[in-house]
Tab-separated table of C-alpha atoms in Angstrom:
chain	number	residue	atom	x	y	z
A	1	UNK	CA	-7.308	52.339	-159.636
A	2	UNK	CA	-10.142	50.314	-161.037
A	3	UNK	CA	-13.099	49.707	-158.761
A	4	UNK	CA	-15.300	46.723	-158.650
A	5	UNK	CA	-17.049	46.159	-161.860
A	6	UNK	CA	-20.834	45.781	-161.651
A	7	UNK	CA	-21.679	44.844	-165.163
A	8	UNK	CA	-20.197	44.224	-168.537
A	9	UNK	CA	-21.307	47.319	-169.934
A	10	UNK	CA	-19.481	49.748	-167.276
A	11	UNK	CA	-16.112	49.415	-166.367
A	12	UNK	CA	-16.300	50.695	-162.182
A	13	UNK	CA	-14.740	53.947	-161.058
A	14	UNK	CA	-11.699	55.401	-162.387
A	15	UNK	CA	-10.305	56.870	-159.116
A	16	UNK	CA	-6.833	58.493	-158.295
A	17	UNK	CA	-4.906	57.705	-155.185
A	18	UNK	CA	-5.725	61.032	-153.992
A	19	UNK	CA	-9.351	60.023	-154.411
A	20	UNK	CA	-9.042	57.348	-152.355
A	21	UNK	CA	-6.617	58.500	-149.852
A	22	UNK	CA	-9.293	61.413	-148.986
A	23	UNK	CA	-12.282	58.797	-148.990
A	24	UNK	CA	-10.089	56.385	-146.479
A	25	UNK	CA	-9.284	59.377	-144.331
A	26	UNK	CA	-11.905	61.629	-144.228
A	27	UNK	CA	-14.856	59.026	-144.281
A	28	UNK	CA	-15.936	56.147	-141.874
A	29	UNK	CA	-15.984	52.785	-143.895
A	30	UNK	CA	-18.968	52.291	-141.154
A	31	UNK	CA	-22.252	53.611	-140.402
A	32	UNK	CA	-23.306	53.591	-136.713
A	33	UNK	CA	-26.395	52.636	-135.827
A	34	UNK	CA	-30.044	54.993	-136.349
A	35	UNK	CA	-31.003	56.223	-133.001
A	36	UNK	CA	-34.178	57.439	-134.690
A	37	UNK	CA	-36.781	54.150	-134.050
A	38	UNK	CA	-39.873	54.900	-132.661
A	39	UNK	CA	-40.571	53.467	-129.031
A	40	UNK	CA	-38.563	50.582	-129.683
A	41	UNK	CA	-39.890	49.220	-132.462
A	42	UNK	CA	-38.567	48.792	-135.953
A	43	UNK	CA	-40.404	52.221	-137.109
A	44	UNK	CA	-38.359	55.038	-138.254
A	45	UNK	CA	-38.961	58.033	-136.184
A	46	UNK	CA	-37.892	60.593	-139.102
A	47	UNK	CA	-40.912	60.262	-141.518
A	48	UNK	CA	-44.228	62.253	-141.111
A	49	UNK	CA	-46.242	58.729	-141.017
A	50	UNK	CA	-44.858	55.620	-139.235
A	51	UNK	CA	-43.210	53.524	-141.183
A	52	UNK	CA	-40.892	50.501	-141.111
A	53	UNK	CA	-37.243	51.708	-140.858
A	54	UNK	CA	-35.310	50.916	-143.720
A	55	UNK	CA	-32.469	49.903	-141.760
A	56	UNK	CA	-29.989	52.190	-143.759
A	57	UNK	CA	-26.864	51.333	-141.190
A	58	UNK	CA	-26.965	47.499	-142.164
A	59	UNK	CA	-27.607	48.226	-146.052
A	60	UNK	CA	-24.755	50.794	-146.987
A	61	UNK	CA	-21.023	50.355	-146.003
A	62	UNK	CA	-18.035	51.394	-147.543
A	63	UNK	CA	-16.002	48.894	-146.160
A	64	UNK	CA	-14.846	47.734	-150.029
A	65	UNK	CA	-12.304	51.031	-149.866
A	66	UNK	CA	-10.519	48.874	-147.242
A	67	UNK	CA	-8.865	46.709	-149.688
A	68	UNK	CA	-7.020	49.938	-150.987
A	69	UNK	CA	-5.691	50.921	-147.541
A	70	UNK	CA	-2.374	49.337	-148.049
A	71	UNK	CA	-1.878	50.600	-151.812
A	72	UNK	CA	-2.471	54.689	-150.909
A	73	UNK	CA	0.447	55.560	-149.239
A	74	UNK	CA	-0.065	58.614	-146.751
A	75	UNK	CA	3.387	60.014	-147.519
A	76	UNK	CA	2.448	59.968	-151.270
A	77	UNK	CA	-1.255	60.680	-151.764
A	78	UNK	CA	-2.071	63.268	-149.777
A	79	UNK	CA	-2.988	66.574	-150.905
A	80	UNK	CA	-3.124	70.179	-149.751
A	81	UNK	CA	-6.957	70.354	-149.841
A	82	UNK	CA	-7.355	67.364	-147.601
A	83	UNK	CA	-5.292	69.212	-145.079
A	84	UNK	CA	-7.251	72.015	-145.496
A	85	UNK	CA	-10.967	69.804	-145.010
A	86	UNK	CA	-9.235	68.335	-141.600
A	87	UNK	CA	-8.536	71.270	-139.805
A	88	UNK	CA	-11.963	72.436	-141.003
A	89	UNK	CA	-13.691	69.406	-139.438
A	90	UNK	CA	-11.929	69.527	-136.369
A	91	UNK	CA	-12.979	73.245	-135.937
A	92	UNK	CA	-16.312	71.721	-136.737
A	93	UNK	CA	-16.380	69.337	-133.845
């Protein structure tokens, strides 16, 4: 499958249905919010010197994999490894 196309010199991502079945179910499509802002303010609380936070969780999203949800087909795209990286994550938590 064809992802979006940002110019007319590159023609998006080539990705399998196994790509994008892991992607869908091994990723959020959302970013929670930073918890990292300093007293309040809109300062990131990571860097050495205080500066304005970036706002990461607003900028980024993956929410354009949605549109594939109903074409991957759990029963057909799955793959061994992703089973494997599951039970790994949930030993993780």
């Amino acid at each position: 499958m064809e992802l979006e196309k940002i110019s007319d010199n590159y023609r998006g991502l080539n990705l399998t249905p196994y790509t994008l079945w892991g992607i869908l179910n091994h990723t959020k499509t959302e970013y929670d919010s930073c918890d990292n802002k300093f007293e309040e303010k809109d300062v990131c609380g990571l860097r050495r010197s205080l500066k304005k936070c970036n706002g990461f969780d607003k900028m980024f999203s993956l929410e354009f994999y949605n549109k594939y949800k109903e074409d991957i087909k759990d029963q057909e795209h799955w793959t061994v490894e992703a089973l494997v990286v599951r039970q790994a994550d949930e030993i993780a938590q």
